[in-house]
PDB file of C-alpha atoms and ligand atoms in Angstrom:
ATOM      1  CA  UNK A   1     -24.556  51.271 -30.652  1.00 54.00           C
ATOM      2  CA  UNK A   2     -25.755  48.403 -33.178  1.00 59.00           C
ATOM      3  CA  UNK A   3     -28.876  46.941 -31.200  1.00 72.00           C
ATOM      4  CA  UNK A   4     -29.583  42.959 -32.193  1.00 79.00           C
ATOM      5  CA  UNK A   5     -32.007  42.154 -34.666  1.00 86.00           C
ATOM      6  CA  UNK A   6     -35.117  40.182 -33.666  1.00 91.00           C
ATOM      7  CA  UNK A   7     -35.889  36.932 -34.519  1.00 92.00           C
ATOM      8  CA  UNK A   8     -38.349  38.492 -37.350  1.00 92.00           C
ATOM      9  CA  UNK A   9     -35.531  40.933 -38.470  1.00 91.00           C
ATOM     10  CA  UNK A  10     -33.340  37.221 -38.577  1.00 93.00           C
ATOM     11  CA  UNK A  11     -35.637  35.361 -40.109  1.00 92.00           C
ATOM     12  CA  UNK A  12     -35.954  38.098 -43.058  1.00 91.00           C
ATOM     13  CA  UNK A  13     -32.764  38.237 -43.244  1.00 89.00           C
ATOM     14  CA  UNK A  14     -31.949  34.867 -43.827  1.00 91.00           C
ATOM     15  CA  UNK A  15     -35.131  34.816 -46.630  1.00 88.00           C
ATOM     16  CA  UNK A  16     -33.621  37.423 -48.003  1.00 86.00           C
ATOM     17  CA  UNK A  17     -29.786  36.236 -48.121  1.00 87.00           C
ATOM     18  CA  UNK A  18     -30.493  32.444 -49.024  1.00 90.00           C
ATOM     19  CA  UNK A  19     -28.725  32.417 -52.464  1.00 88.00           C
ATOM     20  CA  UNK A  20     -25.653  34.986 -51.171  1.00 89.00           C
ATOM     21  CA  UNK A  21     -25.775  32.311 -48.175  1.00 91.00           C
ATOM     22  CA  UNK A  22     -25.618  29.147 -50.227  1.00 90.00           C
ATOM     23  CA  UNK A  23     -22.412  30.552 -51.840  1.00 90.00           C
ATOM     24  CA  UNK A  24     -20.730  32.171 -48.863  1.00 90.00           C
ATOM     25  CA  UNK A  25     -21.363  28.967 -46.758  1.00 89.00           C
ATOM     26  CA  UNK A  26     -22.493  26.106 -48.647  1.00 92.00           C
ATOM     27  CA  UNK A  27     -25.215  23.274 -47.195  1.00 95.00           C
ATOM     28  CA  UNK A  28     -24.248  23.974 -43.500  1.00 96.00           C
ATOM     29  CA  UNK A  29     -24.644  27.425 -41.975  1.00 96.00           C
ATOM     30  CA  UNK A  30     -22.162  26.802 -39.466  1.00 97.00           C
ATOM     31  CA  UNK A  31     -18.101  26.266 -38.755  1.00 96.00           C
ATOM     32  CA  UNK A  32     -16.092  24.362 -39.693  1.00 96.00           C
ATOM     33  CA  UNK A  33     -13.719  22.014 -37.828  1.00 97.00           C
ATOM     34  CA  UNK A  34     -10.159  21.594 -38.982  1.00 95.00           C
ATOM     35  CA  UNK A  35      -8.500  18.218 -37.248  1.00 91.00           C
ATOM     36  CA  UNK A  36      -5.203  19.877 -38.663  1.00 88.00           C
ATOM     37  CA  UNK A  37      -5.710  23.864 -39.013  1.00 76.00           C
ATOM     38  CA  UNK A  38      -2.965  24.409 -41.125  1.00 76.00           C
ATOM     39  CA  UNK A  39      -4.269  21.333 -43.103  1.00 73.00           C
ATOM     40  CA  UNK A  40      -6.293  22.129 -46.479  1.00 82.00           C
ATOM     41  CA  UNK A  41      -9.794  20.368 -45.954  1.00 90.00           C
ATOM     42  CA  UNK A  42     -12.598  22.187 -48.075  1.00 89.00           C
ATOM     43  CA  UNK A  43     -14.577  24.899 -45.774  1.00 89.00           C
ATOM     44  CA  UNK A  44     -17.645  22.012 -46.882  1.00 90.00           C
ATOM     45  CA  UNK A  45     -15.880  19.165 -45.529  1.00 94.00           C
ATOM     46  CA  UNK A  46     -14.688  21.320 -42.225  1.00 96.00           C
ATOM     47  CA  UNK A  47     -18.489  21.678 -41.558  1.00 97.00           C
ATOM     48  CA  UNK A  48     -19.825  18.707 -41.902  1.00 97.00           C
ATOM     49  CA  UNK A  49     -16.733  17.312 -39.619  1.00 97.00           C
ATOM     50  CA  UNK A  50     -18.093  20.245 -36.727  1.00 97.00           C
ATOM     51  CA  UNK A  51     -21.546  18.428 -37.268  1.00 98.00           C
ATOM     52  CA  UNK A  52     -19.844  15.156 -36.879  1.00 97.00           C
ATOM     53  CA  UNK A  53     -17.775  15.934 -33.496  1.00 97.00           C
ATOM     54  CA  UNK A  54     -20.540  17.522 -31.924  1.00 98.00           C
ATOM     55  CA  UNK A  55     -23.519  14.714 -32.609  1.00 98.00           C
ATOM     56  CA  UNK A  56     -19.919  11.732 -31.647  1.00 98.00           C
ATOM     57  CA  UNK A  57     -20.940  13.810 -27.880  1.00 98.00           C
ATOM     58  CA  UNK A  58     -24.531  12.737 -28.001  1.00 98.00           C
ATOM     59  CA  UNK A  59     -25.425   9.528 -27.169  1.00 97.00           C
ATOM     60  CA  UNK A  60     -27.836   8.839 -30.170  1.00 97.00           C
ATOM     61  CA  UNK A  61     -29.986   5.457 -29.571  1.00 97.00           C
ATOM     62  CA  UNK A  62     -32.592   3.700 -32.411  1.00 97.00           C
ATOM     63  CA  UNK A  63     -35.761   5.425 -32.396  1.00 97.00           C
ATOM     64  CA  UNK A  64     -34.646   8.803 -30.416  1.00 98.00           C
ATOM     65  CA  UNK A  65     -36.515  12.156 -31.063  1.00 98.00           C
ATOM     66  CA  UNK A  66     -34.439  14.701 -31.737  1.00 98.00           C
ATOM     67  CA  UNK A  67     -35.219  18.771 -32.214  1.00 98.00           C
ATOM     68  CA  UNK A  68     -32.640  20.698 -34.471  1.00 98.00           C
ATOM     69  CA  UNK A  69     -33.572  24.229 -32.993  1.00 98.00           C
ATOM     70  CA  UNK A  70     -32.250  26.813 -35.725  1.00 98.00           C
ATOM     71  CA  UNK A  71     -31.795  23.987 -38.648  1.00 98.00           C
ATOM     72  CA  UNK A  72     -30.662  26.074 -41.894  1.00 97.00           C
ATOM     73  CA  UNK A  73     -31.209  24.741 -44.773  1.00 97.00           C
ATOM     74  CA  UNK A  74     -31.507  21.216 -42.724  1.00 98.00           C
ATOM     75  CA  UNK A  75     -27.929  19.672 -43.676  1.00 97.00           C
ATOM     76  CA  UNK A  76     -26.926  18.616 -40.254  1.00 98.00           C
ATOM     77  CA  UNK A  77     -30.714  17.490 -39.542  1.00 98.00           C
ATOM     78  CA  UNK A  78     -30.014  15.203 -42.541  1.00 98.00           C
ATOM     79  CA  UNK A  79     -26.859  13.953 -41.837  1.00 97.00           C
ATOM     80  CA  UNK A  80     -27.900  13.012 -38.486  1.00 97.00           C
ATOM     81  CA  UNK A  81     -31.455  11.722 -39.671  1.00 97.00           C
ATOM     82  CA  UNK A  82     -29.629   9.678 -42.747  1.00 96.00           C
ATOM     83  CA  UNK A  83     -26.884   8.281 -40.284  1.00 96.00           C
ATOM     84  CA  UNK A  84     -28.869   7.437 -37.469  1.00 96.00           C
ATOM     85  CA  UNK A  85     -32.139   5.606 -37.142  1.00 95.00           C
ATOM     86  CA  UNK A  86     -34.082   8.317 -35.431  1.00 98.00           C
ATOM     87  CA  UNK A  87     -37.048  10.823 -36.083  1.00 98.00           C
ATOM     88  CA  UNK A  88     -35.655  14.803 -36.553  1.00 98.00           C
ATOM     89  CA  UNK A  89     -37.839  17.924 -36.430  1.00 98.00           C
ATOM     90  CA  UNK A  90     -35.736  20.885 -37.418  1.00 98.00           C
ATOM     91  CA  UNK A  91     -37.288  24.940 -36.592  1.00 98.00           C
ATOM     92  CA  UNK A  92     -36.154  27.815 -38.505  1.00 97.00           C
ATOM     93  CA  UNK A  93     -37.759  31.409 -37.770  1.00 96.00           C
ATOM     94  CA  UNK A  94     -36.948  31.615 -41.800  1.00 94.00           C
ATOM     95  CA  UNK A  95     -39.591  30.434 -43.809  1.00 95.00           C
ATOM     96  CA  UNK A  96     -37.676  29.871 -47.259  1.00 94.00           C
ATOM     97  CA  UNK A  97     -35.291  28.119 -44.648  1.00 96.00           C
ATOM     98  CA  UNK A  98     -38.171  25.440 -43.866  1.00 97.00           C
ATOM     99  CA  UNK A  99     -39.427  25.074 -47.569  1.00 96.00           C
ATOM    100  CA  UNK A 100     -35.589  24.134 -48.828  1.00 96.00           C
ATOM    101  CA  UNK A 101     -35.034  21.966 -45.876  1.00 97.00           C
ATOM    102  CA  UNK A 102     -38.277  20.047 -46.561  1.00 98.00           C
ATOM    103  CA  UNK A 103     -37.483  19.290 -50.587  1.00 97.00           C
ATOM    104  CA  UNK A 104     -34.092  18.201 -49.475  1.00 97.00           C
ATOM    105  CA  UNK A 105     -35.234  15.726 -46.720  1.00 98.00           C
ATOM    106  CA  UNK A 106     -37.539  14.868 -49.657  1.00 98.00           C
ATOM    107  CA  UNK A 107     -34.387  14.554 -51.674  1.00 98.00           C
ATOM    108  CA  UNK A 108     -32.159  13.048 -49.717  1.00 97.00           C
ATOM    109  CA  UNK A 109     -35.168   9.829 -48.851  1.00 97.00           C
ATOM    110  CA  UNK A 110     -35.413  10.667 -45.166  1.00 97.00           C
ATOM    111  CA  UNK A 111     -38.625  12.662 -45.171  1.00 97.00           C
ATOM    112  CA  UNK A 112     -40.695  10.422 -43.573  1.00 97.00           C
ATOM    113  CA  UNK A 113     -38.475  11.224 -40.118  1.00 97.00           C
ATOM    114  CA  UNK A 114     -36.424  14.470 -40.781  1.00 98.00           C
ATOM    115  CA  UNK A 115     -39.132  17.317 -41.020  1.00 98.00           C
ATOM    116  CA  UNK A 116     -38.836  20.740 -40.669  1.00 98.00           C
ATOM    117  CA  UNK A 117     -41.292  23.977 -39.536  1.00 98.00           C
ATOM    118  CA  UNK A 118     -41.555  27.252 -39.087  1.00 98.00           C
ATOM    119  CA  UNK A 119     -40.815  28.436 -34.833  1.00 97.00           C
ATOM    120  CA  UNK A 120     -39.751  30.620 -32.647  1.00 97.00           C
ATOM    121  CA  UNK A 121     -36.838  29.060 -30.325  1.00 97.00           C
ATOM    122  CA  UNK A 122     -38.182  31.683 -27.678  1.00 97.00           C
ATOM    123  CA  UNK A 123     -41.542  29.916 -27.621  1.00 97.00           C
ATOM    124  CA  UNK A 124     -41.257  26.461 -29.103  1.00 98.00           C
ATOM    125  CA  UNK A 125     -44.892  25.216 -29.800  1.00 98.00           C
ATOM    126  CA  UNK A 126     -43.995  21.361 -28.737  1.00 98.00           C
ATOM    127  CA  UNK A 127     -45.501  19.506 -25.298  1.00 98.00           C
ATOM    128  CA  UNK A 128     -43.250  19.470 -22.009  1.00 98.00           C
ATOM    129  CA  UNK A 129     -40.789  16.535 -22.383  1.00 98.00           C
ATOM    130  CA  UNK A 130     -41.237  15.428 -25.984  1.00 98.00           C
ATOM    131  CA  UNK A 131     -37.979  14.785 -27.686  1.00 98.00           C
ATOM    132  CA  UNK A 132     -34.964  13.415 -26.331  1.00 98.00           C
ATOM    133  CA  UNK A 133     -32.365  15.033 -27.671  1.00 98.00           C
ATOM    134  CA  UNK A 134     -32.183  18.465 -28.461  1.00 98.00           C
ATOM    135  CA  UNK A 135     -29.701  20.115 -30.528  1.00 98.00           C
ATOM    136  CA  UNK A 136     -28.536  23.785 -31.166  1.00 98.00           C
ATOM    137  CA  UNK A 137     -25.682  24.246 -33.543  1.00 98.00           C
ATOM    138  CA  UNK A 138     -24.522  27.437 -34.139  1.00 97.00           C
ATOM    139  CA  UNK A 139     -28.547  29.343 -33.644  1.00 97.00           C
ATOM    140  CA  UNK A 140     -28.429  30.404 -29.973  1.00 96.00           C
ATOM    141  CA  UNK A 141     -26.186  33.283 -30.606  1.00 93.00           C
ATOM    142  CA  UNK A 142     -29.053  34.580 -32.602  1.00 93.00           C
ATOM    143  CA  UNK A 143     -31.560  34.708 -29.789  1.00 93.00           C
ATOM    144  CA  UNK A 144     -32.408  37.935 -28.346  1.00 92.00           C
ATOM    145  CA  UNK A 145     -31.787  35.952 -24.876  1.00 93.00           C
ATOM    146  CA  UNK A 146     -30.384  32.530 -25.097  1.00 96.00           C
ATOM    147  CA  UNK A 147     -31.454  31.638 -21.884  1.00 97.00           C
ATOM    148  CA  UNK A 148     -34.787  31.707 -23.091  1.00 97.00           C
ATOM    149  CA  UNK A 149     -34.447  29.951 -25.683  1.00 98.00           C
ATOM    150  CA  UNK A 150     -32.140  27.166 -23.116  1.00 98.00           C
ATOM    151  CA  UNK A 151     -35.202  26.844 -20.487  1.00 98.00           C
ATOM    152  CA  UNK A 152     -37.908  26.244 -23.731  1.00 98.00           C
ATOM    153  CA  UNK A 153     -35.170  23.601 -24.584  1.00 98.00           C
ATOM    154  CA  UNK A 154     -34.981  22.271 -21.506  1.00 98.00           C
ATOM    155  CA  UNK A 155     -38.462  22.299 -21.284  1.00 98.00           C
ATOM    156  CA  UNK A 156     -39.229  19.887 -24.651  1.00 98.00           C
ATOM    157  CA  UNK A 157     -36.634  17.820 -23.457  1.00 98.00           C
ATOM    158  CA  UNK A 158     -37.887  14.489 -21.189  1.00 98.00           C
ATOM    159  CA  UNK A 159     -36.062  13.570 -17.744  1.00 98.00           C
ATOM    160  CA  UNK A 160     -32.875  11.916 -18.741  1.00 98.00           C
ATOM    161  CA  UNK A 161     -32.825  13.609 -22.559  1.00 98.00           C
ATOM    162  CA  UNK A 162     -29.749  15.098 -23.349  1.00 98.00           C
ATOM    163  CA  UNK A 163     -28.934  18.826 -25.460  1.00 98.00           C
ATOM    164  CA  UNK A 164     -25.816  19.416 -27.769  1.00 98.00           C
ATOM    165  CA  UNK A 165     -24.773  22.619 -28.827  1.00 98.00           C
ATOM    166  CA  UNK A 166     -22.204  24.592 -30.490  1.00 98.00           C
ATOM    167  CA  UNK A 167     -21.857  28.763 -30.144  1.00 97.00           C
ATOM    168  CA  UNK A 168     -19.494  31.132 -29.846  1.00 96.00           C
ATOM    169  CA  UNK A 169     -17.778  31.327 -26.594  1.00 96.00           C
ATOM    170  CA  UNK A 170     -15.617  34.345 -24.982  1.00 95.00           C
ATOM    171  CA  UNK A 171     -12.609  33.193 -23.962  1.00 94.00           C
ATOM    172  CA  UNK A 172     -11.019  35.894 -21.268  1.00 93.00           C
ATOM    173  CA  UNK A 173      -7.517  36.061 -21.473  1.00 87.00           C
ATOM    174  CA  UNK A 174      -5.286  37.856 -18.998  1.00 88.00           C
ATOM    175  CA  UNK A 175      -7.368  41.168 -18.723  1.00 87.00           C
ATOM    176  CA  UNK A 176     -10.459  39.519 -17.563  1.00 89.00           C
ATOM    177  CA  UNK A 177     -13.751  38.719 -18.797  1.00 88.00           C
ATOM    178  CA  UNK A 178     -15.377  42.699 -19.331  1.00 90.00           C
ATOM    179  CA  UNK A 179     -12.436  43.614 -21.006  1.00 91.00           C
ATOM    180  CA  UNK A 180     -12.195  40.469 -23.547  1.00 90.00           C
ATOM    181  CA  UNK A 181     -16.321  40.749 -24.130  1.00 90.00           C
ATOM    182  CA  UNK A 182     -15.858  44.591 -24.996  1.00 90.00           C
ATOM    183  CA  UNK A 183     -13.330  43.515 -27.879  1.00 90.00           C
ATOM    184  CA  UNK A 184     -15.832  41.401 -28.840  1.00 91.00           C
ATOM    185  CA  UNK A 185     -18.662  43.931 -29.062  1.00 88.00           C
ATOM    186  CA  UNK A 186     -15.869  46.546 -30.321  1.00 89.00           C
ATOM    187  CA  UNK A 187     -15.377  43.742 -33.702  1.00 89.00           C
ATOM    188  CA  UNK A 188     -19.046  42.253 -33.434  1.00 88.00           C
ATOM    189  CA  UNK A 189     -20.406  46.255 -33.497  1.00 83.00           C
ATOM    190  CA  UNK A 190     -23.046  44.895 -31.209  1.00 76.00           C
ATOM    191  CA  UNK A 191     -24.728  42.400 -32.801  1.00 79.00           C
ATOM    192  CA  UNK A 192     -22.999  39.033 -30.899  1.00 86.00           C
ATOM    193  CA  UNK A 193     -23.445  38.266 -27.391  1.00 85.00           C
ATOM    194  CA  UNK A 194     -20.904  36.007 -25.878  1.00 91.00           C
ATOM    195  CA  UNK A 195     -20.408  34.370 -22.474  1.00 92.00           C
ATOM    196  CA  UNK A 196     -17.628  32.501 -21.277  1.00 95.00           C
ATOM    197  CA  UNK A 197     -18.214  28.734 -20.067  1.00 96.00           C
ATOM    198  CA  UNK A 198     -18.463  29.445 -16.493  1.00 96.00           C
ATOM    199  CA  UNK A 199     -21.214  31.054 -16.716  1.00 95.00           C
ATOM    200  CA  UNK A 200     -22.937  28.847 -19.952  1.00 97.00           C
ATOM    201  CA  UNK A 201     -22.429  26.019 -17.299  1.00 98.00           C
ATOM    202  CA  UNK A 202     -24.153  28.485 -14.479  1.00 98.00           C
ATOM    203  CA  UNK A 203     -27.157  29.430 -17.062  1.00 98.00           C
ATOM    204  CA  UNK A 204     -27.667  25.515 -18.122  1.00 98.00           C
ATOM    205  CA  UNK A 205     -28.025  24.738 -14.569  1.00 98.00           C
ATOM    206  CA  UNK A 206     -30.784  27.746 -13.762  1.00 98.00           C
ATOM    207  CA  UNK A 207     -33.041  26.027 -16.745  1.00 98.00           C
ATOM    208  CA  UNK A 208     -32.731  22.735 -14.648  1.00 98.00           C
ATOM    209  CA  UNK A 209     -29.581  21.313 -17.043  1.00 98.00           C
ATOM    210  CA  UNK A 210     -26.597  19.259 -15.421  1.00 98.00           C
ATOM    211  CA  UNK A 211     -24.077  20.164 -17.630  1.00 98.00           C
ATOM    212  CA  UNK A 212     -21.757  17.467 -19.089  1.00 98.00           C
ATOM    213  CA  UNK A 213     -18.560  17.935 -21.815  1.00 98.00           C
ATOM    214  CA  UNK A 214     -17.142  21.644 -22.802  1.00 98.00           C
ATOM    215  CA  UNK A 215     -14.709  21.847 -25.467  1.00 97.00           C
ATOM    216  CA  UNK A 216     -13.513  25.245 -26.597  1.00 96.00           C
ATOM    217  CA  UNK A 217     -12.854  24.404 -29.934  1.00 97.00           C
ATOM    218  CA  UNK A 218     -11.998  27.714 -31.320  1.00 95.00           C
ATOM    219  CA  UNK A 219      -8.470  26.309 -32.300  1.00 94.00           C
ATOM    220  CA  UNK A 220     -10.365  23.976 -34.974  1.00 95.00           C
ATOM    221  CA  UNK A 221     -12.760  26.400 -35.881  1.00 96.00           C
ATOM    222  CA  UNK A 222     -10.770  29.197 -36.336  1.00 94.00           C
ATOM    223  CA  UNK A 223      -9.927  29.072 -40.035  1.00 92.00           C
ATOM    224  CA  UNK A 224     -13.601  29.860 -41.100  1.00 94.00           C
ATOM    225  CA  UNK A 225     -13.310  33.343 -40.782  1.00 93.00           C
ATOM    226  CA  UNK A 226     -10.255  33.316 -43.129  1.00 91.00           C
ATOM    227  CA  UNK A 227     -12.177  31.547 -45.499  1.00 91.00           C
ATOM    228  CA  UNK A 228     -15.498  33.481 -44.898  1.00 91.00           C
ATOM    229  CA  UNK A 229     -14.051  36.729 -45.500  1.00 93.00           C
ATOM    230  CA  UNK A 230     -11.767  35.033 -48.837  1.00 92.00           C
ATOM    231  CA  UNK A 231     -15.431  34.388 -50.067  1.00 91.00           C
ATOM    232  CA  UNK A 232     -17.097  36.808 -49.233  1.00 93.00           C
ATOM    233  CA  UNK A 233     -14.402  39.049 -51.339  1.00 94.00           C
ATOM    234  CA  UNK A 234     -14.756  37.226 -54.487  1.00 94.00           C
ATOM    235  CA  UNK A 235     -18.896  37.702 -53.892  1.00 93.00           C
ATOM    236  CA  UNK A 236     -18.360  41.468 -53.708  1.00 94.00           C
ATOM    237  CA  UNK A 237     -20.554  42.378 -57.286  1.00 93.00           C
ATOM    238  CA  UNK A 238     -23.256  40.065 -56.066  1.00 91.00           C
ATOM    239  CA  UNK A 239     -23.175  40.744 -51.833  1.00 91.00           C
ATOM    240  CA  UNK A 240     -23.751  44.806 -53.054  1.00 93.00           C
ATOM    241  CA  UNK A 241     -27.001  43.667 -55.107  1.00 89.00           C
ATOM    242  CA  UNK A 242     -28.229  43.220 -51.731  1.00 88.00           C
ATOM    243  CA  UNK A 243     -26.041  45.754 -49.868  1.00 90.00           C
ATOM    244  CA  UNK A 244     -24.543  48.880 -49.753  1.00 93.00           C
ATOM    245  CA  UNK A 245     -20.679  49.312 -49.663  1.00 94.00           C
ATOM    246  CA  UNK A 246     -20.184  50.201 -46.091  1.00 94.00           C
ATOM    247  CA  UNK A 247     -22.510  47.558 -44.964  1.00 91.00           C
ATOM    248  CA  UNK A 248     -20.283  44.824 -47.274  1.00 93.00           C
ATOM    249  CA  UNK A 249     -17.090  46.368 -46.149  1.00 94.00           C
ATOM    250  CA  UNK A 250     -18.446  46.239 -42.224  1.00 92.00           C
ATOM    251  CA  UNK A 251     -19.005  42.280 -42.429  1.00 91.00           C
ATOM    252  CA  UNK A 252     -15.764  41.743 -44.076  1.00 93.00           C
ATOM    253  CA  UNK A 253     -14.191  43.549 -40.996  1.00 92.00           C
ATOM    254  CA  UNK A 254     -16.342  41.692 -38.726  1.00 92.00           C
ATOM    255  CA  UNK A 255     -15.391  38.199 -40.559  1.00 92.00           C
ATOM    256  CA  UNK A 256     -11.402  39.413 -40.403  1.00 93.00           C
ATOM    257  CA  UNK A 257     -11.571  40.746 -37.273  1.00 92.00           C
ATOM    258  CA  UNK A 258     -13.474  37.593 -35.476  1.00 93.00           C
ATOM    259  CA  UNK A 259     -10.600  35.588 -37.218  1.00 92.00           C
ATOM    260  CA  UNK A 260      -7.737  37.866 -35.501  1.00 92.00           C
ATOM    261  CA  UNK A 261      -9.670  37.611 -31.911  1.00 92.00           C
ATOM    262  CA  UNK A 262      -8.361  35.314 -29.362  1.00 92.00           C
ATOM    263  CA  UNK A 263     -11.087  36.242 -26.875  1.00 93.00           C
ATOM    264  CA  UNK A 264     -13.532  34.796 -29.213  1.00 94.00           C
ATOM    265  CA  UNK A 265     -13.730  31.018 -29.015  1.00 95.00           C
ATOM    266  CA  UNK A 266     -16.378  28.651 -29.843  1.00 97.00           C
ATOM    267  CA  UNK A 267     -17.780  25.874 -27.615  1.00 98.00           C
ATOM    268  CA  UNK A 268     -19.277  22.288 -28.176  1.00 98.00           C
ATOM    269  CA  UNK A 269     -21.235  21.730 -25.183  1.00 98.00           C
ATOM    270  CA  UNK A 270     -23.637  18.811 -23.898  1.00 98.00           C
ATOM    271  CA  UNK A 271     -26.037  18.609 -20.633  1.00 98.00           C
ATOM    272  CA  UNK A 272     -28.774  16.513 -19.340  1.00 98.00           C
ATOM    273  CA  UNK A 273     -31.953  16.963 -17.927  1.00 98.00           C
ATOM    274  CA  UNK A 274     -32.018  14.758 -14.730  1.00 98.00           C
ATOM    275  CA  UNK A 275     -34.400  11.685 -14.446  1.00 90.00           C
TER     276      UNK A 275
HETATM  277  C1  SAM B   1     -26.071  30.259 -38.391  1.00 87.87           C
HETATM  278  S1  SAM B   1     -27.552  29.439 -38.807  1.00 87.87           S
HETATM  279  C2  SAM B   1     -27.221  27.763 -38.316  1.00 87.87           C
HETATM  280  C3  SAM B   1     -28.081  26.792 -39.085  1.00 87.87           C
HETATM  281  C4  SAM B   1     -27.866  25.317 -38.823  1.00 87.87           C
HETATM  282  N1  SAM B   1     -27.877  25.001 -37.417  1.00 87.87           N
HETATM  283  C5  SAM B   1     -26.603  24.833 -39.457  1.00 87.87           C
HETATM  284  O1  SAM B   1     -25.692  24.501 -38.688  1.00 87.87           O
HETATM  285  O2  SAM B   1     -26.506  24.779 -40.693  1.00 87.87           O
HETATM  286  C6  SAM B   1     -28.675  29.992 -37.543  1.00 87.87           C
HETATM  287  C7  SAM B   1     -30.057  29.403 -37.635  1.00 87.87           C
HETATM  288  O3  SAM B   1     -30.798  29.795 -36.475  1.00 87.87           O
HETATM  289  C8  SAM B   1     -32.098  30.144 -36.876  1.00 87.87           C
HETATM  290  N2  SAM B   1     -32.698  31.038 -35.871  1.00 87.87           N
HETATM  291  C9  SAM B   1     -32.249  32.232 -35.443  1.00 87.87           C
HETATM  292  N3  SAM B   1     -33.080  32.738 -34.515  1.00 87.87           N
HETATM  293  C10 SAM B   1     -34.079  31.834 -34.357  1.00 87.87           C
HETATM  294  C11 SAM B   1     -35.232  31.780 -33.539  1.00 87.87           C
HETATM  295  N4  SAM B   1     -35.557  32.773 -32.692  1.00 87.87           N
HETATM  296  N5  SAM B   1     -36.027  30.679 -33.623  1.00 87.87           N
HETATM  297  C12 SAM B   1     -35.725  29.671 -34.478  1.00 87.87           C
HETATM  298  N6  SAM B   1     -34.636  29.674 -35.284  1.00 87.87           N
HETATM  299  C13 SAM B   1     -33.834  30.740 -35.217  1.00 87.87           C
HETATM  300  C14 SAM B   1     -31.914  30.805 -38.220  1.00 87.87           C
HETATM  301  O4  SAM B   1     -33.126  30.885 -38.925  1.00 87.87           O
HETATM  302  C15 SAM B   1     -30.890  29.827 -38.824  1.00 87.87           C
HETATM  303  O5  SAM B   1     -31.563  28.720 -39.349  1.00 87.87           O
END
């Protein structure tokens, strides 16, 4: 039994993985979202169109606060920040993760209101009900416990502030719920926790959420793992600089098998804090 790493073991890793990373997935560590699945937009363009869907569900005024909680390398902080007329703090628990983000806010013009900083999701060091809106693309499955990291969320967040996020989502088919989540684990190895939306909707209403929109999406999002794993092949000679050969040949059969697994979805999500 693989146990989850913690959020020092993720942070290293992602230190440690940048440039594999940067190939692998480009600017945003995330999905991406195919209008057409069988249609041939670039995995780049696919992601920043998953940023794009899921900040069209906020509704972003002039002047709004927002927290990126697990930026990357800050692309969708940037996109949103460059886009919109609002001030963005991004937290990675990777350090090199923070310093690239900075120099490309500083690249990209928009440093003077898209910044980015070390933290722990599980213990965010803001004040009670200072941003309002809160965002969490593709980070919470990371989280030793995302409700944790959902009730410090909810906690930075000021009465009537709204969260967006995106994560993977377990979609029970006719078997039920323990038997779809133990295909998961049996393809994950251990290392992803899903829940299905009934009880996402259930956990963002015990941090003192109303939850809005739910969109599996998993029928747009689907194609990453094709391309993931495509990529990932051609990286072989440089992934086993880092790793050994049954470690590269696990992720590829994670990446192929996430691809192959209806039970796995992927959810856009949005809730409000009430006030
Ligand atoms: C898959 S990446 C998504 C990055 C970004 N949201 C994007 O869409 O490009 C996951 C991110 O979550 C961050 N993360 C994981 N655990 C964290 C924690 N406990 N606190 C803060 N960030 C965390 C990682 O450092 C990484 O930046």
């Amino acid at each position: 039994m693989v146990t989850k790493p913690t959020p020092d073991e993720i942070g290293q890793g992602y230190d440690a993985f940048a440039d594999l990373l940067d190939q692998l997935c480009g600017e945003n560590l995330h999905h991406g979202y195919w209008d057409d699945p069988s249609g041939d937009m670039s995995l780049d363009e696919a992601t920043n169109r998953l940023t794009d869907r899921l900040s069209g569900m906020l509704p972003i005024r002039a002047g709004n606060r927002l927290l990126d909680i697990g930026c990357g390398i800050g692309e969708p902080a940037i996109r949103m920040g460059t886009a919109h007329d609002i001030m963005v703090t991004g937290i990675s628990i990777s350090e090199r993760q923070v310093e690239r983000a900075n120099d490309r806010a500083l690249k990209a013009d928009v440093d003077d209101r898209v910044v980015f900083e070390y933290a722990d999701a599980m213990d965010l060091p803001f004040q009670d009900e200072s941003f309002d809106l809160v965002w969490a693309l593709e980070s919470l499955h990371h989280m030793p416990d995302r409700w944790t990291a959902l009730r410090e969320a909810a906690r930075v967040l000021r009465p009537g502030g709204w969260l967006a996020l995106g994560d993977f989502l377990l979609v029970p088919g006719p078997d039920g719920a323990p038997a779809a989540a133990a295909r998961v684990q049996e393809v994950a190895k251990g290392v992803l926790s899903v829940v299905d939306v009934d009880e996402y909707r259930e956990g963002l209403r015990a941090v003192g959420l109303v939850p809005a929109e739910a969109e599996d999406v998993g029928e747009y999002t689907r194609t990453t793992w094709s391309k993931a794993a495509a990529r990932f092949e051609d990286l072989r000679e440089q992934a086993l600089q880092h790793i050994d050969e049954a470690q590269f040949e696990l992720t590829l059969s994670r990446f192929r098998g996430f691809g192959a697994e209806p039970a796995l979805g992927y959810v856009l999500m949005t809730a409000r804090k009430p006030g």
